[in-house]
Amino acid sequence: MSQLDQLPDHDPEEVAEWRASLDAASDFGGPHRAAHLLRRLVEHAELRRLDVPPLLETPYVNTIPTAAEPAFPGDEAMERRITAWNRWNAAAMVTRGNQRGGLGGHMATYASAAWLYEVGFQHFFRGKETDGSGDQLYLQGHASPGIYARAFLEGRIDEAQLDRFRQEAGGGGLPSYPHPRRLPWFWEFPTVSMGLGPLSAIHQARFNRYLTARGIKDTSRSHVWAFLGDGEMDEPEATAALALASREGLDNLTFVINCNLQRLDGPVRGNGKIVQELERQFRAAGWHVVKSLWGEAWDDLLARDTTGALVRRLREVPDGQFQTYAASDAGYLRDHLFTRPGDPALRALADTLDDARLLETVATSRAGHEPRKVYAAYRAALEHRGAPTVVLVQTVKGWTLGPGFEARNANHQMKKLSGSEFRAMRDLLELPIPDSVLGEGLVPYAHPGPDSPEARYLRERRAALGGPAPARRVRFTPLPELPDRPFEALRKGSGSQEIATTMAFVRLVKELMRDGATGHRWVPIVPDEARTFGMESLFPTAGIYSPLGQTYDPVDRDQLLHYKESATGQILNEGITEAGSMASLTAAATAYATHGEAVIPFYIFYSMFGWQRTADQMWALADQLGRGFLVGATAGRTTMTGEGLQHADGHSQLIASTNPAALSYDPAFAYEIAVIVREGLRRMYGPDGEDVFYYVTVYNETRPQPPIPTGEGVTEGILRGLYRFREADRPGPDAPRIQLLASGTAVHWALAAQRLLGEEWGVAADVWSAPSWTELRREALACDAANLAGAAAGTGGTARVPYLTRVLAGAPGPVLAVSDWMRAVPDQIRPWVEQDWTSLGTDGFGLSDSRAAARRHFGVDAESVTVAALAALARRGEVKPEAVQQAAGRYDVRF
């Protein structure tokens, strides 16, 4: 029985006739003929827009026949000369760097992909001088030498810079890969952490649509191009958002996957076909697929393939074997590629070619090495509407670098050419470089001259397309300073009402989104946890962005806080994907440079699932000079009651401290959040816009929120990372003294311990709030570095004293630091604390239980802090050792 048998059929006889026709085609023409007829019918049905599932795989030939290729609009001979110069200089740059300093570099990737880039730069990639946005180019990191070589030919980079490839210390060098932070006028997008490029490109294309829909900027002319490797597609992130791209109809997006069939160490699919696998994957996800595989030399062979024998053979040969064919002699090709038992027509095809023609066809004739084929594929991608396009283009890795490189497994690790290899390359590329400069010494760079026809052609083409590319420009209007009103509620406190700092943050942002001048520029980003973080109140007012709007009646439509999707919605509800959320944050956080429009993204998430899961993207965010707020909600290892080990975060603040661009804060009170956010807005979006982003951890534990203290230096202390929140209550002259430092929710444990110590043990404890252990450490390190530099230079002068040391100077007694983080977080500041130091933290795995039980388990609750404080004082002889034992027994504390 068929699945279709359960459905009514008003004319079963007609179905039987079609079946009989197919049987006859198979019986008389063979199964391959019958399959060909079916493919033709499905193709015709798609053209008629009939509702039939598309084929997931097509024959292993080009999507666009040579006869259907559009006319090539450029001067092909000129562009071949330009590409030859670029190939030469890319290889020379890497070879010279390796000869002089052993710094390496990659040659084979650009060699295979040169035409993929050149056709784009000459005819497709729009620069920023038209609308301030242009196209967004996600370029393969390993191809960077070729991109630098092209910039050299354009006059954007000189020989001295080429010679400082991978030599950045001291300034003036070129970074190894696309690193905007290292070369901010040139690179826009970091892509060499493979897999992040395709994910980021999809969300960039989607964010472009978001900007247009919300009226912030018309980006309808911007196109996102992502250049990827076939091996890179193994990364889970590379294909994680394919469905999003098709679901939202992102026809402003093109993936170009260079299918040279090789990873870094060997074949991508030695026993399979990576092109066919990727075609199935992308078609199943709803993408438009353009395969550009074979060069023009294959046309005659395919035209003679009247039995389909060659097409079947190409489909069945695994990639690992075809890689061998590309590096084999004609005899091997005739005996292996063109010999198949029971199929004499295959060998007959090969016999129509002489050895030279056969070698040219099989070894080097790939669509990716022919500008007309590449142009046709790109044009088809741009003209397609309603879905994103992937261009699967086949090349030979290391092409034009000589037989020692081409299609070799080791070519990714091969870093230089010899003099004889450069001579062979020169002859192949037909460059006017004399033998006299091609010895075994440093190979020279080559340039036709700034006024040469090649240089003029380059400038003319880029001028026609809107200026240089890649290029990063920062031309945005700083946001106006916000009024005090949105921050006042948090600064005043909540009185007797208990609210969590998570809710305090959300309330603040909700108020800021109402600001007439900047409110529409906030971009709230959530991974399907808005209700967890108390953000459902934003649904009906701000709306959830969807290009389709809302085509259904939500089940909660009669409720005040109903679910609302909108084509102009402000919230990006990404679904259950932290990686996708980070990619959206990155697109928003860099819009000030990409599009010249400052928007203010805040991404709120379970803190455990941020830095631990997507720290690589956060590092890329720093590289891309992103600005915005990361909000780690339900923070700490003991505040997530009942959730357990994989939800209990005690280390994200430590991981965040490793990112130099991340300003990490762990506020205890709502007013601290107000101060931090306001300062963040000033630093990132004011006239001096800094290339930093904020990580703020907030808690789901409700507490009364006090007003901001009136003492001097509180605001400075919040931003620097430490201030005294509450002094001991009238300590006696002989009372033992101790300083309790705490952050986040742990400040409340310290305050409770302060009371216990004073009332039950006669100890005077001052409580300090430490909103940022990391910022304290960074400022102290900067002081140490300045002092060392002064000493080394012999300039002397007054030594810089860290803020931390100064603010604690003279504070009596030892210091005890406590937090809901592992001890390494507060221990960051230990070297600059002159007092005796003790720390408590939540080291180890989290567990499921009540907050009280979890805190007692980790030894960080108020009673544990009290015992630890007495122990610190006992070591100094300021309380009797028996007091420690008595307190431990009284409170049932066991460390």
Tab-separated table of N, CA and C in Angstrom, residues 464-550:
chain	number	residue	atom	x	y	z
A	464	ALA	N	32.734	52.444	-10.229
A	464	ALA	CA	31.395	52.171	-10.740
A	464	ALA	C	30.551	51.408	-9.732
A	465	LEU	N	31.210	50.640	-8.877
A	465	LEU	CA	30.498	49.816	-7.894
A	465	LEU	C	30.401	50.480	-6.522
A	466	GLY	N	30.910	51.698	-6.394
A	466	GLY	CA	30.714	52.408	-5.130
A	466	GLY	C	31.903	52.428	-4.209
A	467	GLY	N	33.117	52.318	-4.775
A	467	GLY	CA	34.295	52.476	-3.939
A	467	GLY	C	34.944	51.171	-3.535
A	468	PRO	N	36.013	51.267	-2.763
A	468	PRO	CA	36.819	50.087	-2.436
A	468	PRO	C	36.068	49.079	-1.589
A	469	ALA	N	36.510	47.845	-1.719
A	469	ALA	CA	35.987	46.749	-0.903
A	469	ALA	C	37.088	45.691	-0.801
A	470	PRO	N	37.224	45.029	0.351
A	470	PRO	CA	36.488	45.309	1.578
A	470	PRO	C	36.936	46.640	2.183
A	471	ALA	N	36.028	47.250	2.889
A	471	ALA	CA	36.329	48.511	3.558
A	471	ALA	C	35.384	48.666	4.737
A	472	ARG	N	35.933	49.174	5.817
A	472	ARG	CA	35.118	49.435	7.008
A	472	ARG	C	35.126	50.938	7.257
A	473	ARG	N	33.955	51.511	7.449
A	473	ARG	CA	33.830	52.943	7.689
A	473	ARG	C	32.977	53.172	8.930
A	474	VAL	N	33.388	54.126	9.758
A	474	VAL	CA	32.598	54.482	10.940
A	474	VAL	C	32.111	55.911	10.743
A	475	ARG	N	30.861	56.016	10.301
A	475	ARG	CA	30.258	57.333	10.062
A	475	ARG	C	28.835	57.302	10.617
A	476	PHE	N	28.710	57.458	11.900
A	476	PHE	CA	27.379	57.454	12.501
A	476	PHE	C	27.234	58.669	13.412
A	477	THR	N	26.003	59.069	13.616
A	477	THR	CA	25.709	60.194	14.501
A	477	THR	C	25.603	59.682	15.931
A	478	PRO	N	26.439	60.171	16.837
A	478	PRO	CA	26.327	59.729	18.236
A	478	PRO	C	24.925	59.977	18.771
A	479	LEU	N	24.494	59.111	19.662
A	479	LEU	CA	23.164	59.253	20.229
A	479	LEU	C	23.175	60.353	21.292
A	480	PRO	N	22.087	61.090	21.410
A	480	PRO	CA	22.040	62.161	22.422
A	480	PRO	C	22.058	61.592	23.834
A	481	GLU	N	22.550	62.394	24.744
A	481	GLU	CA	22.564	61.970	26.141
A	481	GLU	C	21.131	61.832	26.647
A	482	LEU	N	20.888	60.766	27.354
A	482	LEU	CA	19.530	60.489	27.820
A	482	LEU	C	19.194	61.320	29.054
A	483	PRO	N	17.944	61.663	29.236
A	483	PRO	CA	17.547	62.409	30.443
A	483	PRO	C	17.634	61.522	31.683
A	484	ASP	N	17.538	62.144	32.839
A	484	ASP	CA	17.650	61.415	34.109
A	484	ASP	C	16.427	60.533	34.389
A	485	ARG	N	15.286	60.931	33.881
A	485	ARG	CA	14.031	60.304	34.301
A	485	ARG	C	14.016	58.781	34.210
A	486	PRO	N	14.447	58.143	33.098
A	486	PRO	CA	14.358	56.690	33.044
A	486	PRO	C	15.173	55.988	34.129
A	487	PHE	N	16.219	56.654	34.635
A	487	PHE	CA	17.100	56.028	35.608
A	487	PHE	C	16.675	56.290	37.056
A	488	GLU	N	15.806	57.270	37.240
A	488	GLU	CA	15.476	57.710	38.592
A	488	GLU	C	14.798	56.618	39.415
A	489	ALA	N	13.889	55.862	38.799
A	489	ALA	CA	13.166	54.840	39.568
A	489	ALA	C	14.137	53.843	40.188
A	490	LEU	N	15.151	53.446	39.458
A	490	LEU	CA	16.118	52.487	40.000
A	490	LEU	C	17.001	53.146	41.046
A	491	ARG	N	17.334	54.397	40.849
A	491	ARG	CA	18.191	55.089	41.814
A	491	ARG	C	17.450	55.317	43.134
A	492	LYS	N	16.130	55.456	43.078
A	492	LYS	CA	15.352	55.701	44.293
A	492	LYS	C	15.097	54.427	45.088
A	493	GLY	N	15.244	53.270	44.466
A	493	GLY	CA	14.974	52.023	45.164
A	493	GLY	C	13.512	51.630	45.056
A	494	SER	N	13.197	50.478	45.599
A	494	SER	CA	11.833	49.936	45.485
A	494	SER	C	11.053	50.002	46.782
A	495	GLY	N	11.620	50.613	47.804
A	495	GLY	CA	10.927	50.659	49.093
A	495	GLY	C	10.801	49.263	49.669
A	496	SER	N	9.594	48.905	50.094
A	496	SER	CA	9.394	47.577	50.690
A	496	SER	C	9.133	46.501	49.635
A	497	GLN	N	8.912	46.932	48.379
A	497	GLN	CA	8.650	45.958	47.316
A	497	GLN	C	9.926	45.194	46.982
A	498	GLU	N	9.796	43.889	46.843
A	498	GLU	CA	10.934	43.062	46.478
A	498	GLU	C	10.927	42.820	44.972
A	499	ILE	N	12.024	43.173	44.318
A	499	ILE	CA	12.166	42.872	42.895
A	499	ILE	C	13.571	42.319	42.649
A	500	ALA	N	13.670	41.478	41.646
A	500	ALA	CA	14.967	40.912	41.280
A	500	ALA	C	15.712	41.902	40.394
A	501	THR	N	17.022	41.786	40.364
A	501	THR	CA	17.788	42.685	39.508
A	501	THR	C	17.504	42.420	38.035
A	502	THR	N	17.092	41.193	37.693
A	502	THR	CA	16.666	40.937	36.309
A	502	THR	C	15.506	41.843	35.949
A	503	MET	N	14.496	41.885	36.825
A	503	MET	CA	13.337	42.723	36.557
A	503	MET	C	13.719	44.199	36.565
A	504	ALA	N	14.651	44.581	37.404
A	504	ALA	CA	15.088	45.981	37.423
A	504	ALA	C	15.697	46.362	36.080
A	505	PHE	N	16.510	45.484	35.537
A	505	PHE	CA	17.114	45.773	34.236
A	505	PHE	C	16.039	45.892	33.157
A	506	VAL	N	15.099	44.942	33.126
A	506	VAL	CA	14.047	44.959	32.107
A	506	VAL	C	13.205	46.221	32.228
A	507	ARG	N	12.872	46.620	33.458
A	507	ARG	CA	12.089	47.844	33.644
A	507	ARG	C	12.842	49.055	33.116
A	508	LEU	N	14.139	49.093	33.362
A	508	LEU	CA	14.928	50.214	32.872
A	508	LEU	C	14.895	50.274	31.352
A	509	VAL	N	15.136	49.139	30.708
A	509	VAL	CA	15.157	49.129	29.246
A	509	VAL	C	13.784	49.492	28.687
A	510	LYS	N	12.731	49.025	29.345
A	510	LYS	CA	11.383	49.368	28.886
A	510	LYS	C	11.178	50.877	28.921
A	511	GLU	N	11.686	51.528	29.961
A	511	GLU	CA	11.590	52.981	30.036
A	511	GLU	C	12.443	53.646	28.949
A	512	LEU	N	13.637	53.104	28.743
A	512	LEU	CA	14.522	53.693	27.739
A	512	LEU	C	13.952	53.536	26.339
A	513	MET	N	13.202	52.464	26.100
A	513	MET	CA	12.592	52.255	24.788
A	513	MET	C	11.459	53.245	24.516
A	514	ARG	N	11.015	53.951	25.543
A	514	ARG	CA	9.974	54.966	25.367
A	514	ARG	C	10.549	56.337	25.025
A	515	ASP	N	11.873	56.463	25.099
A	515	ASP	CA	12.495	57.756	24.820
A	515	ASP	C	12.259	58.128	23.362
A	516	GLY	N	11.804	59.351	23.124
A	516	GLY	CA	11.451	59.766	21.781
A	516	GLY	C	12.613	59.808	20.827
A	517	ALA	N	13.806	60.108	21.321
A	517	ALA	CA	14.958	60.273	20.436
A	517	ALA	C	15.669	58.958	20.148
A	518	THR	N	15.758	58.085	21.128
A	518	THR	CA	16.580	56.875	20.957
A	518	THR	C	15.827	55.584	21.197
A	519	GLY	N	14.581	55.655	21.679
A	519	GLY	CA	13.885	54.432	22.069
A	519	GLY	C	13.726	53.424	20.952
A	520	HIS	N	13.526	53.903	19.707
A	520	HIS	CA	13.326	52.984	18.593
A	520	HIS	C	14.617	52.290	18.187
A	521	ARG	N	15.739	52.721	18.736
A	521	ARG	CA	17.029	52.125	18.373
A	521	ARG	C	17.433	50.968	19.287
A	522	TRP	N	16.646	50.696	20.304
A	522	TRP	CA	16.935	49.527	21.128
A	522	TRP	C	16.537	48.257	20.373
A	523	VAL	N	17.369	47.231	20.486
A	523	VAL	CA	17.093	45.950	19.825
A	523	VAL	C	17.126	44.854	20.895
A	524	PRO	N	15.967	44.525	21.483
A	524	PRO	CA	15.945	43.445	22.476
A	524	PRO	C	16.072	42.082	21.781
A	525	ILE	N	16.973	41.259	22.272
A	525	ILE	CA	17.221	39.940	21.678
A	525	ILE	C	17.075	38.885	22.767
A	526	VAL	N	16.203	37.902	22.513
A	526	VAL	CA	15.992	36.834	23.502
A	526	VAL	C	15.941	35.482	22.793
A	527	PRO	N	16.479	34.442	23.426
A	527	PRO	CA	16.401	33.088	22.855
A	527	PRO	C	15.201	32.319	23.411
A	528	ASP	N	14.000	32.793	23.115
A	528	ASP	CA	12.770	32.118	23.524
A	528	ASP	C	12.654	31.959	25.041
A	529	GLU	N	13.105	32.958	25.791
A	529	GLU	CA	12.981	32.913	27.250
A	529	GLU	C	12.493	34.257	27.778
A	530	ALA	N	11.783	35.002	26.951
A	530	ALA	CA	11.362	36.348	27.383
A	530	ALA	C	10.514	36.298	28.636
A	531	ARG	N	9.611	35.323	28.732
A	531	ARG	CA	8.748	35.248	29.914
A	531	ARG	C	9.553	34.910	31.160
A	532	THR	N	10.596	34.083	30.995
A	532	THR	CA	11.461	33.758	32.129
A	532	THR	C	12.085	35.020	32.709
A	533	PHE	N	12.408	35.964	31.837
A	533	PHE	CA	13.086	37.175	32.281
A	533	PHE	C	12.122	38.336	32.498
A	534	GLY	N	10.816	38.063	32.512
A	534	GLY	CA	9.838	39.105	32.786
A	534	GLY	C	9.684	40.107	31.668
A	535	MET	N	9.917	39.678	30.430
A	535	MET	CA	9.867	40.610	29.306
A	535	MET	C	8.572	40.521	28.505
A	536	GLU	N	7.612	39.706	28.964
A	536	GLU	CA	6.383	39.567	28.182
A	536	GLU	C	5.610	40.883	28.072
A	537	SER	N	5.892	41.808	28.973
A	537	SER	CA	5.201	43.101	28.889
A	537	SER	C	5.612	43.874	27.640
A	538	LEU	N	6.735	43.509	27.036
A	538	LEU	CA	7.169	44.178	25.815
A	538	LEU	C	6.458	43.652	24.573
A	539	PHE	N	5.860	42.445	24.672
A	539	PHE	CA	5.267	41.826	23.488
A	539	PHE	C	4.232	42.733	22.808
A	540	PRO	N	3.185	43.156	23.514
A	540	PRO	CA	2.141	43.909	22.818
A	540	PRO	C	2.555	45.335	22.440
A	541	THR	N	3.556	45.886	23.140
A	541	THR	CA	3.942	47.270	22.858
A	541	THR	C	5.035	47.342	21.799
A	542	ALA	N	6.096	46.555	21.973
A	542	ALA	CA	7.207	46.597	21.019
A	542	ALA	C	6.998	45.644	19.854
A	543	GLY	N	6.356	44.508	20.095
A	543	GLY	CA	6.130	43.530	19.048
A	543	GLY	C	7.370	42.693	18.768
A	544	ILE	N	7.124	41.490	18.299
A	544	ILE	CA	8.200	40.562	17.927
A	544	ILE	C	8.366	40.606	16.418
A	545	TYR	N	9.574	40.865	15.966
A	545	TYR	CA	9.807	41.026	14.530
A	545	TYR	C	9.546	39.731	13.766
A	546	SER	N	8.749	39.844	12.723
A	546	SER	CA	8.545	38.768	11.763
A	546	SER	C	8.228	39.401	10.423
A	547	PRO	N	8.945	39.037	9.365
A	547	PRO	CA	8.650	39.643	8.062
A	547	PRO	C	7.252	39.318	7.562
A	548	LEU	N	6.624	38.278	8.114
A	548	LEU	CA	5.269	37.906	7.722
A	548	LEU	C	4.207	38.613	8.544
A	549	GLY	N	4.609	39.361	9.544
A	549	GLY	CA	3.635	39.934	10.460
A	549	GLY	C	3.036	38.830	11.313
A	550	GLN	N	1.738	38.900	11.583
A	550	GLN	CA	1.061	37.849	12.355
A	550	GLN	C	-0.148	37.380	11.544
